[in-house]
Coordinates of C-alpha atoms in Angstrom, one line a residue:
Chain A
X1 CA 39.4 12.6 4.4
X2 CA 39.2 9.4 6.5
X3 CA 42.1 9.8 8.2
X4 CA 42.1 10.1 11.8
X5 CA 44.0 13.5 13.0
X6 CA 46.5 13.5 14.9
X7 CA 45.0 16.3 17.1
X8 CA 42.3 13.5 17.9
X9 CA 44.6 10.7 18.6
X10 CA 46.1 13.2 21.0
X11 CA 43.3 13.6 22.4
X12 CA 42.7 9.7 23.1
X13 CA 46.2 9.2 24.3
X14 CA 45.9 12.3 26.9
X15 CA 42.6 11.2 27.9
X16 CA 43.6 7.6 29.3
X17 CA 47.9 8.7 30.7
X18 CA 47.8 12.3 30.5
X19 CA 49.2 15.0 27.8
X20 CA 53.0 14.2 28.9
X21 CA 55.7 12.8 26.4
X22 CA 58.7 11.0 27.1
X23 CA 62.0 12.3 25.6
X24 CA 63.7 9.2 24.8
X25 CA 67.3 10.8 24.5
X26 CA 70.0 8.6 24.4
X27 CA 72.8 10.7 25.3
X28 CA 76.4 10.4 26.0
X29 CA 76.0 10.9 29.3
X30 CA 72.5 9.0 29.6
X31 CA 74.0 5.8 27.6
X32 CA 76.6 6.2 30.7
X33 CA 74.6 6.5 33.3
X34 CA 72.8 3.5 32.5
X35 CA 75.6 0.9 31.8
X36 CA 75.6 1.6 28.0
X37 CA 78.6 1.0 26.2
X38 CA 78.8 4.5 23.6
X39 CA 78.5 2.0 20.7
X40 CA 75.3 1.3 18.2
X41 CA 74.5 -1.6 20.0
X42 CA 74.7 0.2 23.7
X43 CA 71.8 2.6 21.4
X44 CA 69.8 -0.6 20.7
X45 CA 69.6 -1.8 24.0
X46 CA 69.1 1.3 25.6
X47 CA 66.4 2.2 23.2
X48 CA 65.1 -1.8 23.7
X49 CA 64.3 -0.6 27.7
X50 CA 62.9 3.0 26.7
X51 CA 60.4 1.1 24.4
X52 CA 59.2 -1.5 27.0
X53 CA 59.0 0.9 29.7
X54 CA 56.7 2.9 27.9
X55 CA 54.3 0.7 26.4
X56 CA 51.5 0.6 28.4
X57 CA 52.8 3.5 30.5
X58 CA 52.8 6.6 28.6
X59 CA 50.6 7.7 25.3
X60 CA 53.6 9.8 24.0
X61 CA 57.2 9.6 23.3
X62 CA 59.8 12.2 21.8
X63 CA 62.8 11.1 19.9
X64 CA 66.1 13.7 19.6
X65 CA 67.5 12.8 16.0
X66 CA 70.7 14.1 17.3
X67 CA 71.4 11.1 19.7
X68 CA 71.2 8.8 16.7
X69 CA 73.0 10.4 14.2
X70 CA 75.9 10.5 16.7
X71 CA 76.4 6.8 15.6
X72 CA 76.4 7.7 12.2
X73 CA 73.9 5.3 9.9
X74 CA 73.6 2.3 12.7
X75 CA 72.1 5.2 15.0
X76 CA 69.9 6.4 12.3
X77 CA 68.5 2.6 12.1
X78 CA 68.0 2.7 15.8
X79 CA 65.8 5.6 15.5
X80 CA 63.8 4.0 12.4
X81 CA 63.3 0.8 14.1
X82 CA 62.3 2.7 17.4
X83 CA 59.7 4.9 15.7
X84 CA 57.9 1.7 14.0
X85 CA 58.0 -0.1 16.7
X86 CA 57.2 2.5 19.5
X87 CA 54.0 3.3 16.9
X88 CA 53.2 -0.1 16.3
X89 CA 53.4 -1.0 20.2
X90 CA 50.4 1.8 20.3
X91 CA 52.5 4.7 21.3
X92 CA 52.2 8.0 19.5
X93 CA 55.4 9.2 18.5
X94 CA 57.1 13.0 17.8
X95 CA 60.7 12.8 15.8
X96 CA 62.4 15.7 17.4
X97 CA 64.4 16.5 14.0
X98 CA 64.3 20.4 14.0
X99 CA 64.5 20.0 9.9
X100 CA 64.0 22.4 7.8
X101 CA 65.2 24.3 4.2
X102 CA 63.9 25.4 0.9
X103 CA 60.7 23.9 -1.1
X104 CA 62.2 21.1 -2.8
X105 CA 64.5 19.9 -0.2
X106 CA 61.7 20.0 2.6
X107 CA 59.5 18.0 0.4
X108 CA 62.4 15.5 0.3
X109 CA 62.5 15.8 4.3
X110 CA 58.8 15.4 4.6
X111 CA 58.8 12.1 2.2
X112 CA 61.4 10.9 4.9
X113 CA 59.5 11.5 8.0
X114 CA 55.6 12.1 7.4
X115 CA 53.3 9.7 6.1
X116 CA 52.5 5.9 5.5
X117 CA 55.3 5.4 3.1
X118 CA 57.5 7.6 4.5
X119 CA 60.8 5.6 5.9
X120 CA 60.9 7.6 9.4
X121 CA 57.0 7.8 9.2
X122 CA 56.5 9.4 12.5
X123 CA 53.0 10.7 14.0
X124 CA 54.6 14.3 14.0
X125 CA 58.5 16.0 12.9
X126 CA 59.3 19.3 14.9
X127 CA 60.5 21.9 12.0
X128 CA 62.7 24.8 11.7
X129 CA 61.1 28.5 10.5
X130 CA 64.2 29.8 9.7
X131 CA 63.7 29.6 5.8
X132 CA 59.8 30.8 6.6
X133 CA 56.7 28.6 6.9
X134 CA 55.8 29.6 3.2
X135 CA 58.3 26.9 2.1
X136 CA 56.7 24.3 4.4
X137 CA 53.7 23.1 1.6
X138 CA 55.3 20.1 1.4
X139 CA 55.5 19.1 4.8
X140 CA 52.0 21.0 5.4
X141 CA 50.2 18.5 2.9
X142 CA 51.7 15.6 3.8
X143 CA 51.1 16.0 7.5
X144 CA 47.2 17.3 6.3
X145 CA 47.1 14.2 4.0
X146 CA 48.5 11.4 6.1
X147 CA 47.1 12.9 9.7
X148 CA 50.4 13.5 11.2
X149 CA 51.4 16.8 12.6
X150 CA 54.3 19.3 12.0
X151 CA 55.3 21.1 14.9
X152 CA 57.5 24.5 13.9
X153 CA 60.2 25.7 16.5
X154 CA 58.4 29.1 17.5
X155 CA 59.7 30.0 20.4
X156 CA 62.6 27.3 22.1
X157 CA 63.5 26.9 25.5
X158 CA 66.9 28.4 25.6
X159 CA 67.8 31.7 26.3
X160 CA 70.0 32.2 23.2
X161 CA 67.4 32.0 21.1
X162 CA 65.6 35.2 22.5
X163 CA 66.8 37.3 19.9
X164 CA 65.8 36.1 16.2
X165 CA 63.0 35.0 17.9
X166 CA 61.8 38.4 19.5
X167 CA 62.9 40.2 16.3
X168 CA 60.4 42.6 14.4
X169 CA 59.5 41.6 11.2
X170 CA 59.6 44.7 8.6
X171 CA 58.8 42.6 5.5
X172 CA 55.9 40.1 4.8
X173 CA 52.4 40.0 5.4
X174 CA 52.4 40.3 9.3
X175 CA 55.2 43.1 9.2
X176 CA 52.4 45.8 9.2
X177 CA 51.5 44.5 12.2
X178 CA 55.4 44.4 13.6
X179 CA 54.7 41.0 15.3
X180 CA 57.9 39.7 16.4
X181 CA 59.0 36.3 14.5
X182 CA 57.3 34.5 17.1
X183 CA 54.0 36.3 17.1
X184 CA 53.8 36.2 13.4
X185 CA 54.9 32.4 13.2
X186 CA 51.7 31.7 15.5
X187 CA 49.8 34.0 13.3
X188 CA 50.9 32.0 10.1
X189 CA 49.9 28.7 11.8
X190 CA 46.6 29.3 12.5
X191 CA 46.3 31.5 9.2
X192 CA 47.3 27.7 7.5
X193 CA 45.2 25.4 10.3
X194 CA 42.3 27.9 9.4
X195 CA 42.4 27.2 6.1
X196 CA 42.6 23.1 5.9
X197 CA 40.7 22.5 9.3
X198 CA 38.2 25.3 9.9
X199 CA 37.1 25.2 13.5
X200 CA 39.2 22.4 14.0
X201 CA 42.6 22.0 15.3
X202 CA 44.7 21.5 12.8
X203 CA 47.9 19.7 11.5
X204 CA 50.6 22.7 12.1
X205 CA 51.8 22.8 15.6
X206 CA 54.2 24.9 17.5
X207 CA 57.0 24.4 19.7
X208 CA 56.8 26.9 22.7
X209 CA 59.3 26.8 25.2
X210 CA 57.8 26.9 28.9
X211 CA 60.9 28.4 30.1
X212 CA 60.2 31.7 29.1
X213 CA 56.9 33.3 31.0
X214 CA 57.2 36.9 28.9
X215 CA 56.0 38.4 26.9
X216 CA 52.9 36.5 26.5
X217 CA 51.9 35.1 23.2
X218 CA 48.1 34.5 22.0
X219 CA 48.2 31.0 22.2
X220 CA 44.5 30.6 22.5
X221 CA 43.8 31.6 19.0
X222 CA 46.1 29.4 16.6
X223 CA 44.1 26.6 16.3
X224 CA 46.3 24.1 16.9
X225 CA 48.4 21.9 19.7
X226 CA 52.1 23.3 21.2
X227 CA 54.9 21.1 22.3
X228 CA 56.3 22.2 25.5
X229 CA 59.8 20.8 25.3
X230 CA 62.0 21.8 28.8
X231 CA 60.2 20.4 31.4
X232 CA 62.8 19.3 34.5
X233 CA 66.5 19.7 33.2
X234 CA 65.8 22.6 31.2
X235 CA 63.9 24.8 34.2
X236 CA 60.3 24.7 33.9
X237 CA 58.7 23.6 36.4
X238 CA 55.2 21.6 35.6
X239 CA 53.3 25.4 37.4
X240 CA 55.4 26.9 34.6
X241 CA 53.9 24.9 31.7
X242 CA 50.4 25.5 33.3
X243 CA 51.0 29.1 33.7
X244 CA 52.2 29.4 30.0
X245 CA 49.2 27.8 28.3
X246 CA 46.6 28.9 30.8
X247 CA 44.6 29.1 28.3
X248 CA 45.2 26.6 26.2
X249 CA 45.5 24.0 28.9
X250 CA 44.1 20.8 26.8
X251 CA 46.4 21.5 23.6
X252 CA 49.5 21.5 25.5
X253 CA 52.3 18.5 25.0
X254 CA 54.6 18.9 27.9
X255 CA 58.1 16.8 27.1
X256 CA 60.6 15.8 29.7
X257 CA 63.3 14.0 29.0
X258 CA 66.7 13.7 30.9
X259 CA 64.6 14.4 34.7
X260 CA 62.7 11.2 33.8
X261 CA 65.6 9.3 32.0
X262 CA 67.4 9.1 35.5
X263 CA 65.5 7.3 37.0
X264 CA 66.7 4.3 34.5
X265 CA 67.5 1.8 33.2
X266 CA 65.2 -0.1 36.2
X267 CA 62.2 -0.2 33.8
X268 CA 60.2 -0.3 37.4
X269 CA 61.7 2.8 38.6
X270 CA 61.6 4.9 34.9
X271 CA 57.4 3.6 35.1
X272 CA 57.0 5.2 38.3
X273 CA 58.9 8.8 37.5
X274 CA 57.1 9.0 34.3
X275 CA 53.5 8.1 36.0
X276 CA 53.9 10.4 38.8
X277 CA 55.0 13.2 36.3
X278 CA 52.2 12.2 33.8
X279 CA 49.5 12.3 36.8
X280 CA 50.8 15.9 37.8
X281 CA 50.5 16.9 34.5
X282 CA 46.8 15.4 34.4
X283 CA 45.9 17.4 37.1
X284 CA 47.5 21.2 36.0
X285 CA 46.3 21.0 32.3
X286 CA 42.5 20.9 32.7
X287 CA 40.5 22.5 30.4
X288 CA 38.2 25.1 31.7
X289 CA 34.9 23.6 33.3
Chain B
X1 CA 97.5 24.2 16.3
X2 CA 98.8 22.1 13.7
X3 CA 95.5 20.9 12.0
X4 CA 95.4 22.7 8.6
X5 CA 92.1 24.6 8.3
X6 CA 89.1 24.6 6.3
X7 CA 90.4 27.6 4.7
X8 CA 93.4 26.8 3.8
X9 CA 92.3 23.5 1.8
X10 CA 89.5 25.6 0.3
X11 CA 92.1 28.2 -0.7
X12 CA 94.3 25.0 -2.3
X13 CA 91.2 23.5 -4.1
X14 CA 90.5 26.8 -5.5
X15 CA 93.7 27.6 -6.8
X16 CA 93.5 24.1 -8.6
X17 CA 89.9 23.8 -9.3
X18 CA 88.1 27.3 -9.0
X19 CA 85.8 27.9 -5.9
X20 CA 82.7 26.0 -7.3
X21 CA 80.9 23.0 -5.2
X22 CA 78.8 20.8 -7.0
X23 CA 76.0 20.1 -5.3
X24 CA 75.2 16.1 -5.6
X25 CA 71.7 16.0 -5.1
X26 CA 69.8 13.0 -5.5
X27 CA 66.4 13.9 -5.8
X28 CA 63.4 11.6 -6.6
X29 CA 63.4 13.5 -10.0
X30 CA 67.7 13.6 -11.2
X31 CA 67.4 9.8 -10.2
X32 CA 64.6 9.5 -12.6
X33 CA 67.1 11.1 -15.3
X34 CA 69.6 9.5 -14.4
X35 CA 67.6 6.0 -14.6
X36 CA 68.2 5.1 -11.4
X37 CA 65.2 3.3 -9.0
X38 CA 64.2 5.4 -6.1
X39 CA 65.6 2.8 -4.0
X40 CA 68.7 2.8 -1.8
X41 CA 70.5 0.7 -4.5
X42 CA 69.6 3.8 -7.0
X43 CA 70.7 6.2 -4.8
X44 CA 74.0 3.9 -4.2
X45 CA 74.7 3.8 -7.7
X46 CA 74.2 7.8 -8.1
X47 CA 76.5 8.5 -5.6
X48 CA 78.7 5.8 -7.4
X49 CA 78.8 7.7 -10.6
X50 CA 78.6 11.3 -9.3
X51 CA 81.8 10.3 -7.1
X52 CA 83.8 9.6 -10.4
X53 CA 82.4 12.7 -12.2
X54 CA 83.6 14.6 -9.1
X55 CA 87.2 12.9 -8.7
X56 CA 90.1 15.2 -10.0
X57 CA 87.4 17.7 -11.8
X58 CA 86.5 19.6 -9.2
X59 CA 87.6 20.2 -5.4
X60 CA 84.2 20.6 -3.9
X61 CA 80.8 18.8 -2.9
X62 CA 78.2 19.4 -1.5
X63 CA 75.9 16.8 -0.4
X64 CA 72.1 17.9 0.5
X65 CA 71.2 15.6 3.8
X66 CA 67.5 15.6 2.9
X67 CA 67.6 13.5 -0.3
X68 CA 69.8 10.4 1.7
X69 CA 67.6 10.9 4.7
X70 CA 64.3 9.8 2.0
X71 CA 65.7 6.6 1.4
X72 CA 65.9 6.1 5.7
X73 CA 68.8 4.4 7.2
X74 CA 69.9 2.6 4.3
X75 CA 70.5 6.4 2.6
X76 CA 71.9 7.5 5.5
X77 CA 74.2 4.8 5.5
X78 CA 75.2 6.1 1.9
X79 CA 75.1 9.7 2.7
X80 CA 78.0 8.2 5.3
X81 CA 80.1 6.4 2.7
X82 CA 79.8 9.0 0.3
X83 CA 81.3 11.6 2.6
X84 CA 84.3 9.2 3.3
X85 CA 85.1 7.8 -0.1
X86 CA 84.5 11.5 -1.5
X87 CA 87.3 12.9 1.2
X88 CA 89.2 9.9 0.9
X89 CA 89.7 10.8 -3.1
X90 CA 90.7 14.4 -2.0
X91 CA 87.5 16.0 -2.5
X92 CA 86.6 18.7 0.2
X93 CA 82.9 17.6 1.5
X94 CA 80.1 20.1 2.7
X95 CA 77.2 18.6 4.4
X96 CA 74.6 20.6 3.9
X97 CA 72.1 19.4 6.7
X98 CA 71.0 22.6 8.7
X99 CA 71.0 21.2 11.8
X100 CA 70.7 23.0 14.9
X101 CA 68.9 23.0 18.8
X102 CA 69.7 23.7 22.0
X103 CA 73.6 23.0 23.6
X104 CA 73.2 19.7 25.0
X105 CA 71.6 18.7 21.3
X106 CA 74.2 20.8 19.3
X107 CA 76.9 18.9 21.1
X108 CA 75.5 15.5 19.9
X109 CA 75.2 17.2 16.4
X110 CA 78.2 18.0 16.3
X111 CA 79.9 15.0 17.2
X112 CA 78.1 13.3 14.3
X113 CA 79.0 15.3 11.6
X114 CA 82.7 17.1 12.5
X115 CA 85.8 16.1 13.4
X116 CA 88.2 13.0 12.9
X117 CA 85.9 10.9 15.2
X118 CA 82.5 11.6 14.0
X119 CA 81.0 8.8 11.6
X120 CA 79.6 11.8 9.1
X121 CA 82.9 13.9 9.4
X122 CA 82.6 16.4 6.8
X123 CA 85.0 19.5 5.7
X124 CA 82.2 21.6 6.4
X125 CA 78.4 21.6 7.8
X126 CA 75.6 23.6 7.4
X127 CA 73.7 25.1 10.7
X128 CA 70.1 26.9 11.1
X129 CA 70.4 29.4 13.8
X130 CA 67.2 29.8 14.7
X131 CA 67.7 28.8 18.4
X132 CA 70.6 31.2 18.6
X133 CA 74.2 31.3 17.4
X134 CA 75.3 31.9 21.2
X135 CA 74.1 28.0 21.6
X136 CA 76.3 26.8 19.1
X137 CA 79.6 26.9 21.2
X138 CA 80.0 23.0 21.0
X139 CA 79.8 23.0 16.9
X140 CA 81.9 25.9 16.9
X141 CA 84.8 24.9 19.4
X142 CA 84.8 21.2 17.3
X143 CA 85.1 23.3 14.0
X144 CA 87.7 25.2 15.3
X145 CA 89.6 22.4 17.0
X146 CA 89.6 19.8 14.0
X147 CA 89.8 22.2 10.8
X148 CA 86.7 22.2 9.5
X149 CA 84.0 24.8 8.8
X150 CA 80.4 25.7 10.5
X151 CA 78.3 27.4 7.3
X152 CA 75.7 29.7 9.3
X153 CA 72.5 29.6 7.3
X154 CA 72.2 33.6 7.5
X155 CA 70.5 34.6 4.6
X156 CA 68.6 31.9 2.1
X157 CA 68.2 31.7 -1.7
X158 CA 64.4 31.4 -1.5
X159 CA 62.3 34.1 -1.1
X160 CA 59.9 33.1 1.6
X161 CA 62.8 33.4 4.0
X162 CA 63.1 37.2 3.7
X163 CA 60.6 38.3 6.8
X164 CA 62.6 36.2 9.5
X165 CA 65.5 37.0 8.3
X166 CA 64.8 40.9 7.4
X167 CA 63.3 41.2 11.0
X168 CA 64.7 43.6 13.7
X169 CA 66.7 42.8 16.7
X170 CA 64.7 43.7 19.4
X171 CA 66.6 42.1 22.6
X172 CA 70.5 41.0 22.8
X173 CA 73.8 42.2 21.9
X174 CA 72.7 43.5 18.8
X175 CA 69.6 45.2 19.1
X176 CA 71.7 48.6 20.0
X177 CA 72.0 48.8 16.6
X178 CA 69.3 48.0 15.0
X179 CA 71.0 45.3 13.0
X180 CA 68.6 42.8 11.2
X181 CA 68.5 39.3 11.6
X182 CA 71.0 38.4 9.0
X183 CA 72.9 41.5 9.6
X184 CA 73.6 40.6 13.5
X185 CA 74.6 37.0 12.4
X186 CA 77.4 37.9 10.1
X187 CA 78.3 40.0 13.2
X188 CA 78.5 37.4 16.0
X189 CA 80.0 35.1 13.4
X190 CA 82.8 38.2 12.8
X191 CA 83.6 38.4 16.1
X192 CA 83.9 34.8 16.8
X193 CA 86.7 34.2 14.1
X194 CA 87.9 37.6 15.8
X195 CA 88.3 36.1 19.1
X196 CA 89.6 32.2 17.4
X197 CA 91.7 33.2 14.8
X198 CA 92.6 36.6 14.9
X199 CA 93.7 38.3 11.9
X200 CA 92.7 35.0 9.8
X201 CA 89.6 33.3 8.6
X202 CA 88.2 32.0 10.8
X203 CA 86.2 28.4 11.2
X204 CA 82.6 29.6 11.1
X205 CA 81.0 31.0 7.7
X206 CA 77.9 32.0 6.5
X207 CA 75.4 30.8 4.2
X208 CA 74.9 33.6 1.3
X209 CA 72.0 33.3 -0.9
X210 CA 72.9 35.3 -4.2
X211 CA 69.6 35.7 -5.1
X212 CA 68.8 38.7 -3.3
X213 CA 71.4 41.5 -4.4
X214 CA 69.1 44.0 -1.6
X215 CA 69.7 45.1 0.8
X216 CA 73.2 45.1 0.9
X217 CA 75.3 43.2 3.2
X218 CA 78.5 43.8 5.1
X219 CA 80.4 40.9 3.5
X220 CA 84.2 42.1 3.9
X221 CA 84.1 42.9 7.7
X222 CA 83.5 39.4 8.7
X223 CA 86.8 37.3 8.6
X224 CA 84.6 34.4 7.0
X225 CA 83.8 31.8 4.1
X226 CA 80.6 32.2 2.6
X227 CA 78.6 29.2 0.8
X228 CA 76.3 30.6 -2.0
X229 CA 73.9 28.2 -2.7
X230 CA 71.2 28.0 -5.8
X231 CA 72.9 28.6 -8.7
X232 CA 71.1 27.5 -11.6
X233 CA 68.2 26.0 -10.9
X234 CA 67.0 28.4 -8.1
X235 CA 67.3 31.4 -10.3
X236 CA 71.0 33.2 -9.5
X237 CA 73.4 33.3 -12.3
X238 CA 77.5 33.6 -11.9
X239 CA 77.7 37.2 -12.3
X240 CA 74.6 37.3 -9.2
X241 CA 77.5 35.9 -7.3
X242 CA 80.3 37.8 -8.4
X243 CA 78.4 40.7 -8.0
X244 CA 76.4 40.0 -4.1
X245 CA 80.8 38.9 -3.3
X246 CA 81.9 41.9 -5.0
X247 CA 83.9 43.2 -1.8
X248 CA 85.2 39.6 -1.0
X249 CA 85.5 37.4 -4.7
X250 CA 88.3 35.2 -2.9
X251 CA 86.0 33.9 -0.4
X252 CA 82.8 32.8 -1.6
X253 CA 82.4 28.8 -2.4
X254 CA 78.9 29.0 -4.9
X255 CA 77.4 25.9 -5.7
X256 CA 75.2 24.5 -8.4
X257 CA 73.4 21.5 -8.2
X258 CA 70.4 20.6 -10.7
X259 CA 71.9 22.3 -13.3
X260 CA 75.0 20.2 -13.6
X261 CA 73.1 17.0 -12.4
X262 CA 70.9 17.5 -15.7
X263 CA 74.5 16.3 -17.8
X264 CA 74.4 12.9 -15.9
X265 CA 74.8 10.3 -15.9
X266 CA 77.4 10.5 -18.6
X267 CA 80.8 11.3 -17.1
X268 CA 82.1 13.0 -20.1
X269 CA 78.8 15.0 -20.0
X270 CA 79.3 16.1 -16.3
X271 CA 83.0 16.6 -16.4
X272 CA 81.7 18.7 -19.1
X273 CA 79.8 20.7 -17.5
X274 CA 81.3 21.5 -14.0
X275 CA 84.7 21.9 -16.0
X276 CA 82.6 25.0 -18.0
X277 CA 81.2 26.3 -14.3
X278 CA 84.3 26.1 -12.5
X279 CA 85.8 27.8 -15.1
X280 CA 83.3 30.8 -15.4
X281 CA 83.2 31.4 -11.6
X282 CA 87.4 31.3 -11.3
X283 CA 87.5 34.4 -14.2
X284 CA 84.3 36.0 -12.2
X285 CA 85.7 35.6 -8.7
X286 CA 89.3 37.5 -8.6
X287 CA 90.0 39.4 -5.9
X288 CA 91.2 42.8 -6.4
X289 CA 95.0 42.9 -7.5

């Protein structure tokens, strides 16, 4: 395989503006608060500024699905004309989708979102367990095969979803063990990263919410990166984020979205709340000397 | 409230038609049988011909996001004419799209794909509740407000899905009891119709696989709708359904998909086809006199 991972373009991208990524989320209120009209077009302008303020500024942005689909098909070409050109102005992009279903249909989601030909070809899809990561293949191989990631909601940022995701599982091949959901998602990813990447991190992320301190997950042995979605709006602080992957520190993705969006639309402003962020993150998330 | 509910147009398509959805799902391979390109004007011309199959045969679709979404925003754009010319010929649409996030995120969902204003309004639309059914408030109150249903994937056809959704509450309202996964859904979803429409159902339903007969679910205590998906194809057969819905015949909406797409693209053929269906499930499904 030629391809280069996306673990290693990470890696590049954190190396030269930090492991932070811009949540580009057009919102209702966001499209408002920067003069948007709530119409397709107030999407393409507003999605015009997010692109040029980050080229050059950040290495990684995060687009919500939801905001697009709001405006029905015309959104939904926003969002494929943003991820082309964010990737092909250099930037790495994450389609925050939260898809997810049985075999067939997630094959037909992953032909949509990972890969070369793929429509929505984005550098990595966040993913839903709820139908269990044995009905991911498709969107395992095609993230293994085209060098994109998946990233699989493990544990999110609110509080509501504490309880399916603390649950004890009493079936399956980690219920011996009675991990909880999340513990035994982790324990499926690296099982799968372990098995196409050996002593490398691999294509199957996970999506840890740094709002929620306990209980602690083993995050250091899932070979693989974690988005930290949350950051600002949601309550975690950057300390928390640190705190959380303490000891993971270089495989971390910390996302912020609406604390950095209000500092638009001045493109001059937005460049200076998303380096200062980016540089704090720089310094909390070093690796172990 | 004036709006007429989701259940009481399902309860009037039923009477006419029977309670069966066909599912129109245009995958890469039924638009190979059907000889149709795998090209947005394929997919257009599917969802032509699956529209007039549909019209005055039946009283339910069900359109699977996924296989739009691989044909990007030009497949969106006919996933969005599809669910307006389908309503507009009286059909009763479900979009089955399992979304689902946080609040904020659900909100924007939500607004895309229910209510009079949304440019996807459906009938009905299908939810993952992984990140917690307490953090669906803004699909539920829109449901509720405009007549249409929120499907709660509870419990899923496939089998991979059975450790998450087997797992033990460990943490929140019900972990007292012990419930599972699935079983604590279809009790938060009971007590929300409780608290909106007392006495009747209510807007939110459940997603039923009737695959798995075990373990047994409480299926009469929740004032709901269930959707039971993979019929056919994914292994259950009528009598699955009528026995998994034994304590609650009346309202249960299955749906087949590839194995009435296999009679396209001749009308006759389909009409055929979901007529014989339709009329299988409507002698199976009888509630109790």
């Amino acid at each position: 395989m030629t391809t280069v991972t996306f673990a290693a373009r990470f890696e590049k991208a954190r190396a030269r503006f930090g492991p932070l990524a811009w949540g580009i989320d057009p919102s209702l209120e966001m499209l408002g608060r920067w003069g948007m009209t709530d119409t397709p077009d107030g999407l393409d302008r507003f999605a015009d500024i997010a692109l040029e303020a980050a080229s050059g500024t950040i290495g990684i942005v995060k687009l919500q699905s939801a905001f697009f689909e709001r405006h029905g098909w015309r959104g939904f070409r926003t969002l494929q004309r943003l991820v082309a050109d964010a990737r092909g102005s250099g930037l790495l992009v994450i389609v925050d989708a939260k898809r997810g279903d049985v075999g067939t249909t997630n094959d037909a989601y992953a032909q949509a979102f990972l890969g070369p030909d793929a429509p929505l070809g984005a550098d990595a899809l966040t993913v839903h367990p709820y139908l269990g990561l044995e009905a991911m293949d498709a969107f395992v191989d095609r993230a293994f095969r085209s060098g994109s990631c998946l990233l699989v909601v493990t544990r999110s940022s609110n509080p509501e979803g504490r309880p399916i995701q603390s649950a004890r599982l009493s079936s399956g091949p980690w219920a011996d063990a009675s991990l909880s959901v999340e513990a035994a998602l982790l324990a499926g990813i690296g099982a799968l990263n372990a098995r196409l990447t050996p002593g490398a991190i691999g294509p199957v992320g996970a999506v840890i919410g740094p709002t929620h301190i306990a209980p602690s997950l083993d995050l250091r042995a899932p070979s693989c990166l974690y988005l930290a979605p949350g950051v600002g709006a949601q309550g975690a602080t950057p300390r928390d984020v640190a705190e959380v992957f303490a000891d993971c520190p270089d495989r971390v993705i910390p996302s912020a979205s609406r604390s950095l969006l209000q500092a638009g639309p001045d493109r001059h402003r937005l460049r200076d709340a998303i380096c200062a962020l980016a540089a704090e993150f720089a310094g909390l998330l070093v690796p172990p000397a």
